[in-house]
Coordinates of C-alpha atoms and ligand atoms in Angstrom, one line a residue:
M1 CA 4.2 54.6 34.3
I2 CA 2.8 56.8 31.5
L3 CA 3.2 55.2 28.1
E4 CA 2.7 57.7 25.4
K5 CA 0.0 56.6 22.9
A6 CA 1.9 57.7 19.9
K7 CA 5.0 55.8 20.9
I8 CA 2.9 52.7 21.6
E9 CA 1.4 52.9 18.2
L10 CA 4.8 53.4 16.6
L11 CA 6.1 50.3 18.5
R12 CA 3.1 48.3 17.4
Q13 CA 3.7 49.3 13.8
I14 CA 7.4 48.4 14.1
F15 CA 6.6 45.0 15.5
E16 CA 3.9 44.4 12.9
E17 CA 6.4 45.1 10.1
S18 CA 9.0 42.9 11.7
Q19 CA 8.9 39.2 11.3
R20 CA 12.4 38.6 12.7
I21 CA 13.1 40.3 16.0
V22 CA 16.3 40.3 18.0
I23 CA 16.4 41.3 21.7
V24 CA 19.8 42.2 23.1
S25 CA 20.9 43.1 26.6
H26 CA 24.0 44.2 28.4
T27 CA 27.4 42.6 29.3
N28 CA 27.4 40.6 32.5
P29 CA 23.7 40.0 32.1
D30 CA 21.8 40.1 35.4
G31 CA 18.3 39.0 36.4
D32 CA 16.7 42.1 34.9
A33 CA 18.6 41.9 31.6
M34 CA 17.6 38.2 31.3
G35 CA 14.0 38.5 32.7
S36 CA 13.0 41.5 30.6
S37 CA 14.5 40.1 27.4
L38 CA 13.0 36.6 27.8
A39 CA 9.6 37.9 28.8
L40 CA 9.3 40.2 25.8
A41 CA 10.7 37.4 23.6
E42 CA 8.1 34.9 24.9
V43 CA 5.2 37.3 24.2
L44 CA 6.4 38.3 20.8
Q45 CA 6.8 34.6 19.9
Q46 CA 3.2 34.0 21.0
Q47 CA 2.3 36.8 18.5
G48 CA 3.9 34.8 15.7
H49 CA 7.3 36.6 15.4
T50 CA 10.6 34.8 15.2
V51 CA 12.6 36.1 18.2
H52 CA 16.2 35.6 19.4
C53 CA 17.7 36.9 22.6
I54 CA 21.4 37.6 22.6
V55 CA 23.8 38.7 25.4
P56 CA 27.5 39.6 25.0
N57 CA 28.8 37.2 27.6
R58 CA 27.7 34.4 29.9
F59 CA 25.1 34.9 32.6
P60 CA 25.7 33.5 36.1
Y61 CA 25.1 29.7 36.8
Y62 CA 22.5 30.5 39.4
M63 CA 20.3 32.1 36.7
K64 CA 20.3 28.9 34.5
W65 CA 16.9 27.8 36.0
V66 CA 15.1 30.9 34.5
P67 CA 12.6 29.6 32.0
K68 CA 13.9 29.6 28.4
S69 CA 17.3 31.0 29.5
N70 CA 18.9 28.0 27.6
E71 CA 17.6 29.7 24.4
I72 CA 19.7 32.9 25.0
I73 CA 22.6 33.1 22.5
V74 CA 25.8 34.1 24.2
H75 CA 27.8 36.1 21.7
N76 CA 31.3 35.5 22.9
A77 CA 30.7 31.7 23.1
D78 CA 28.8 31.5 19.8
K79 CA 31.2 29.5 17.7
L80 CA 28.7 28.9 14.9
G81 CA 28.1 32.6 14.3
I82 CA 24.3 32.3 15.0
A83 CA 24.2 35.7 16.7
E84 CA 25.8 37.4 13.8
A85 CA 23.5 35.7 11.3
V86 CA 20.3 36.6 13.2
I87 CA 21.4 40.2 13.7
A88 CA 22.2 40.6 10.0
D89 CA 18.7 39.2 9.2
A90 CA 16.7 41.1 11.9
D91 CA 13.9 43.5 10.9
C92 CA 13.9 45.0 14.4
I93 CA 16.5 45.0 17.2
V94 CA 15.3 45.7 20.8
C95 CA 17.8 46.8 23.3
A96 CA 16.6 45.9 26.8
D97 CA 18.0 47.1 30.1
M98 CA 20.9 49.2 28.7
S99 CA 21.0 52.8 27.5
S100 CA 23.6 52.7 24.8
L101 CA 25.1 50.2 22.3
S102 CA 28.4 50.7 23.9
R103 CA 27.3 48.4 26.8
L104 CA 27.4 45.6 24.3
E105 CA 31.1 45.6 23.5
Q106 CA 31.7 43.9 20.1
L107 CA 28.1 42.9 19.8
G108 CA 27.3 46.6 19.5
D109 CA 29.5 46.8 16.4
S110 CA 27.6 43.9 14.8
I111 CA 24.3 45.7 15.4
K112 CA 25.6 48.9 13.9
K113 CA 26.4 47.0 10.7
N114 CA 22.7 46.2 10.2
T115 CA 21.2 49.4 8.9
K116 CA 17.8 48.0 7.9
A117 CA 16.6 46.9 11.3
R118 CA 14.6 49.4 13.4
R119 CA 16.1 50.0 16.8
V120 CA 13.9 50.0 19.9
L121 CA 15.1 50.9 23.4
I122 CA 13.4 49.6 26.5
D123 CA 15.2 50.6 29.6
H124 CA 15.5 52.3 33.0
H125 CA 19.0 53.7 33.0
L126 CA 19.8 57.4 33.0
S127 CA 20.8 59.3 29.8
P128 CA 19.9 57.0 26.9
S129 CA 21.9 57.7 23.7
E130 CA 20.2 58.8 20.5
E131 CA 20.7 55.6 18.5
F132 CA 17.1 54.4 18.6
D133 CA 14.0 54.8 16.4
V134 CA 11.7 54.6 19.5
M135 CA 12.7 54.8 23.1
F136 CA 10.9 53.6 26.2
S137 CA 13.3 55.0 28.8
F138 CA 12.1 55.2 32.4
P139 CA 14.8 56.0 34.9
E140 CA 12.1 56.1 37.5
S141 CA 11.2 52.5 37.0
S142 CA 12.7 50.0 39.5
S143 CA 13.6 47.7 36.7
T144 CA 13.4 47.1 32.9
A145 CA 11.1 44.1 33.7
F146 CA 8.5 46.5 35.0
V147 CA 8.7 48.6 31.8
V148 CA 8.3 45.4 29.8
Y149 CA 5.3 44.4 32.0
S150 CA 3.6 47.7 31.3
L151 CA 4.3 47.5 27.6
I152 CA 3.0 44.0 27.3
V153 CA -0.2 44.9 29.2
E154 CA -0.8 48.0 27.1
M155 CA -0.1 46.3 23.8
F156 CA -1.3 42.7 24.2
G157 CA -3.4 42.7 27.4
I158 CA -2.8 41.0 30.7
E159 CA -3.8 37.6 29.1
A160 CA -0.5 37.6 27.3
I161 CA 1.3 37.1 30.7
D162 CA 1.3 33.4 31.5
Q163 CA 3.3 31.7 34.3
T164 CA 6.5 31.6 32.2
V165 CA 6.4 35.3 31.4
A166 CA 5.4 36.1 34.9
T167 CA 8.3 34.2 36.3
Q168 CA 10.7 35.9 33.9
L169 CA 9.3 39.3 34.8
Y170 CA 9.4 38.6 38.5
V171 CA 13.0 37.6 38.4
G172 CA 13.9 41.0 36.8
I173 CA 11.8 43.0 39.3
M174 CA 13.1 41.0 42.3
T175 CA 16.8 41.2 41.4
D176 CA 16.8 44.9 40.4
T177 CA 14.9 46.0 43.5
G178 CA 17.1 43.9 45.8
N179 CA 14.1 41.8 46.7
F180 CA 11.9 45.0 47.2
A181 CA 14.4 47.0 49.2
F182 CA 15.7 49.7 46.8
S183 CA 14.2 52.8 45.2
Y184 CA 11.1 53.3 43.1
L185 CA 8.9 50.8 45.0
T186 CA 5.6 52.4 43.9
P187 CA 2.1 51.2 44.5
E188 CA 1.9 50.6 40.7
L189 CA 4.9 48.2 40.9
F190 CA 3.2 46.2 43.7
R191 CA 0.0 46.1 41.6
A192 CA 2.1 44.6 38.8
V193 CA 3.6 42.1 41.2
A194 CA 0.1 41.2 42.4
A195 CA -0.9 40.5 38.8
L196 CA 2.2 38.3 38.3
S197 CA 1.3 36.4 41.4
E198 CA -2.2 35.8 40.1
T199 CA -0.7 33.5 37.4
G200 CA 0.4 31.2 40.2
I201 CA 4.2 31.7 40.2
D202 CA 6.1 30.3 43.1
I203 CA 7.6 33.4 44.7
P204 CA 9.6 31.8 47.5
Q205 CA 11.0 29.3 45.0
I206 CA 12.1 32.0 42.7
Y207 CA 13.8 33.7 45.6
N208 CA 15.6 30.5 46.6
N209 CA 16.6 29.8 43.0
V210 CA 18.4 33.1 42.8
Y211 CA 19.7 33.9 46.3
N212 CA 20.2 30.5 47.9
S213 CA 21.8 28.6 45.1
F214 CA 25.5 29.6 45.3
T215 CA 28.5 27.3 45.5
E216 CA 30.6 26.9 48.7
G217 CA 33.4 28.7 46.9
R218 CA 31.3 31.8 46.6
A219 CA 30.5 31.8 50.4
K220 CA 34.2 31.5 51.2
L221 CA 35.2 34.1 48.7
F222 CA 32.6 36.5 50.2
G223 CA 34.1 36.0 53.7
F224 CA 37.6 36.6 52.3
V225 CA 36.6 39.8 50.5
I226 CA 34.8 41.3 53.5
N227 CA 37.4 40.2 56.0
R228 CA 40.6 40.8 54.1
K229 CA 39.9 43.2 51.2
M230 CA 37.3 45.7 52.4
K231 CA 39.0 49.1 53.1
S232 CA 37.4 52.4 54.1
L233 CA 38.0 56.0 53.5
I234 CA 36.6 59.4 54.7
K235 CA 36.1 58.3 58.3
G236 CA 34.5 55.0 57.4
T237 CA 31.9 56.5 55.1
V238 CA 33.3 55.2 51.8
A239 CA 34.4 51.6 51.1
Y240 CA 36.2 49.7 48.4
M241 CA 37.1 46.2 47.8
S242 CA 39.1 44.5 45.1
L243 CA 39.4 41.0 43.7
T244 CA 42.3 39.8 41.5
E245 CA 42.2 36.8 39.1
E246 CA 44.6 34.9 41.4
E247 CA 42.2 35.4 44.3
M248 CA 39.2 34.3 42.2
R249 CA 41.0 31.1 41.2
R250 CA 41.8 30.4 44.9
F251 CA 38.1 30.2 45.6
W252 CA 37.1 28.2 42.4
F253 CA 35.5 31.4 41.0
Q254 CA 32.6 31.0 38.6
Q255 CA 31.1 33.8 36.5
G256 CA 28.7 35.7 38.8
D257 CA 30.2 34.6 42.1
S258 CA 31.1 38.2 43.1
E259 CA 27.7 39.7 42.1
G260 CA 26.2 41.5 45.0
F261 CA 29.4 41.8 47.2
V262 CA 29.5 45.5 46.5
N263 CA 26.2 46.0 48.3
Y264 CA 27.5 44.6 51.6
P265 CA 29.5 47.6 52.9
L266 CA 26.3 49.6 52.8
T267 CA 24.9 47.4 55.5
I268 CA 27.2 49.4 57.8
K269 CA 25.2 52.3 59.2
K270 CA 27.5 55.2 58.3
M271 CA 28.6 54.0 54.9
R272 CA 27.6 56.2 52.0
M273 CA 29.3 54.7 49.0
S274 CA 30.9 51.4 48.1
A275 CA 33.1 50.2 45.2
M276 CA 34.2 46.8 44.0
F277 CA 37.1 46.3 41.5
T278 CA 37.1 43.0 39.8
E279 CA 40.0 42.0 37.5
Q280 CA 38.9 40.7 34.1
S281 CA 41.2 39.4 31.4
D282 CA 41.8 42.8 29.8
F283 CA 40.4 45.5 32.2
I284 CA 39.1 46.0 35.7
R285 CA 35.4 46.0 36.1
V286 CA 34.2 48.8 38.5
S287 CA 30.9 48.4 40.4
L288 CA 29.6 51.2 42.5
R289 CA 26.7 51.5 45.0
S290 CA 25.6 54.4 47.2
R291 CA 23.0 55.6 49.6
G292 CA 20.6 58.5 49.3
N293 CA 21.9 61.6 47.5
V294 CA 25.4 60.3 46.8
D295 CA 25.3 60.0 43.0
V296 CA 27.5 57.1 41.7
N297 CA 26.1 57.6 38.2
E298 CA 27.9 60.9 38.1
F299 CA 31.0 59.4 39.8
A300 CA 31.1 56.5 37.3
R301 CA 30.8 58.9 34.3
R302 CA 33.4 61.3 35.6
Y303 CA 36.1 58.9 36.8
F304 CA 35.4 55.5 35.2
D305 CA 33.9 56.1 31.8
G306 CA 30.7 54.4 32.9
G307 CA 27.2 55.2 34.1
G308 CA 24.1 53.6 35.5
H309 CA 21.7 54.8 38.1
R310 CA 22.1 57.3 41.0
N311 CA 22.6 54.5 43.6
A312 CA 24.0 51.7 41.4
A313 CA 26.5 52.3 38.6
G314 CA 29.6 50.9 37.0
G315 CA 32.5 51.4 34.7
K316 CA 35.9 50.2 33.6
S317 CA 39.5 50.8 34.3
F318 CA 42.4 49.9 31.9
K319 CA 45.0 50.6 34.6
S320 CA 46.6 48.1 37.0
M321 CA 44.7 47.2 40.1
E322 CA 47.0 49.3 42.2
E323 CA 46.7 52.3 39.9
T324 CA 42.9 51.8 39.7
I325 CA 42.7 52.0 43.5
K326 CA 44.9 55.1 43.6
H327 CA 42.7 56.7 41.0
Y328 CA 39.6 55.8 43.0
I329 CA 41.0 57.2 46.3
S330 CA 41.8 60.5 44.7
A331 CA 38.4 60.6 42.9
V332 CA 36.7 60.0 46.3
E333 CA 38.7 62.8 47.8
E334 CA 37.7 65.2 45.0
F335 CA 34.1 64.1 45.3
H336 CA 34.2 64.6 49.1
A337 CA 35.8 68.1 48.7
E338 CA 32.8 69.0 46.5
G339 CA 30.5 67.9 49.2
K340 CA 29.2 65.0 47.1
V341 CA 30.0 62.2 49.4
Ligands
5GP1 P1 26.9 46.3 38.2 O1 27.7 46.9 39.3 O2 25.8 45.4 38.7 O3 27.8 45.7 37.2 O4 26.2 47.5 37.5 C1 25.4 48.4 38.2 C2 24.7 49.4 37.3 O5 25.7 50.1 36.6 C3 23.9 48.7 36.2 O6 22.7 49.4 36.1 C4 24.7 48.8 35.0 O7 23.9 48.8 33.9 C5 25.6 50.0 35.2 N1 26.9 49.8 34.6 C6 27.8 48.8 35.0 N2 28.9 48.9 34.2 C7 28.7 49.9 33.4 C8 29.6 50.4 32.3 O8 30.7 50.0 32.0 N3 29.0 51.5 31.6 C9 27.8 52.0 31.9 N4 27.4 53.1 31.2 N5 27.0 51.5 32.9 C10 27.5 50.5 33.6
MN2 MN1 18.0 46.7 35.2

């Protein structure tokens, strides 16, 4: 990862001039959102800054063990208005693991109200928007946690990474690479992981905490979705699944229980693309995954007002489930006719 000297100096200056720093990350925070935000917060706190991490909504219950995750302010559950107050007071706002303030829903509007804070982007999504004073955008990085690792080492030295920070960063890298199975697994990334492991972090334990800590309801919901709801198109090369609120209730759904389901159809050899539609209170969340050259970032942008990465993207639909699925099927047919899937 090549970090431009001039940008590092600018970031250093922004941090030096900022006593109060706020770090925000995207809606439906995942391991990378949490790990990259918390690690950066920890190091900046060591440097004497006052730092708050904010996310728009709750993170999954199986991420609660992540060190310092209890200090994250959840904007939509923040009855005391702490998030609004710290944002209004911030000298610097860092957006981690997201490429545009639109990924923050109402939290994005609160940030736009603060015109004095400098805005920093640290991310690995495609097409960052132009809302930032300095951007560290690396779409070829496996995770934002790896970008944060590189920035910390460059600015504060490897000594700044203690076991807490290493655990937080490892969670981000592990989850966004699907436990070292997805793209951008560079030698440089493994060197970073080696350095994290030097701190004595317990890698099997971290794996177990994240991937073997679900409820019985989730296991049963998973079986239900794969067995009853998975459908395929284009000769079994494109899949989709859906989950309504009623179905979620039937399996004692807790936030985060359907994370990862969308990946499963891609365990089928000829599958090229997979979609998952999850009913939320006021829209349908769309999750997309693909293999190889099939570009779901383009698909999400074109058909679901979203974005992400080439092989993992998402968006939203404000239609009914039935209409959303119809829209998806015709979008897939169009994409197929263009030779894109
Ligand atoms: P997930 O399916 O895990 O929610 O998201 C997969 C990827 O797509 C993530 O990198 C995420 O940031 C991106 N993504 C998910 N939903 C949206 C969305 O509504 N808008 C945009 N721009 N990206 C999204
Ligand atoms: Mn990420």
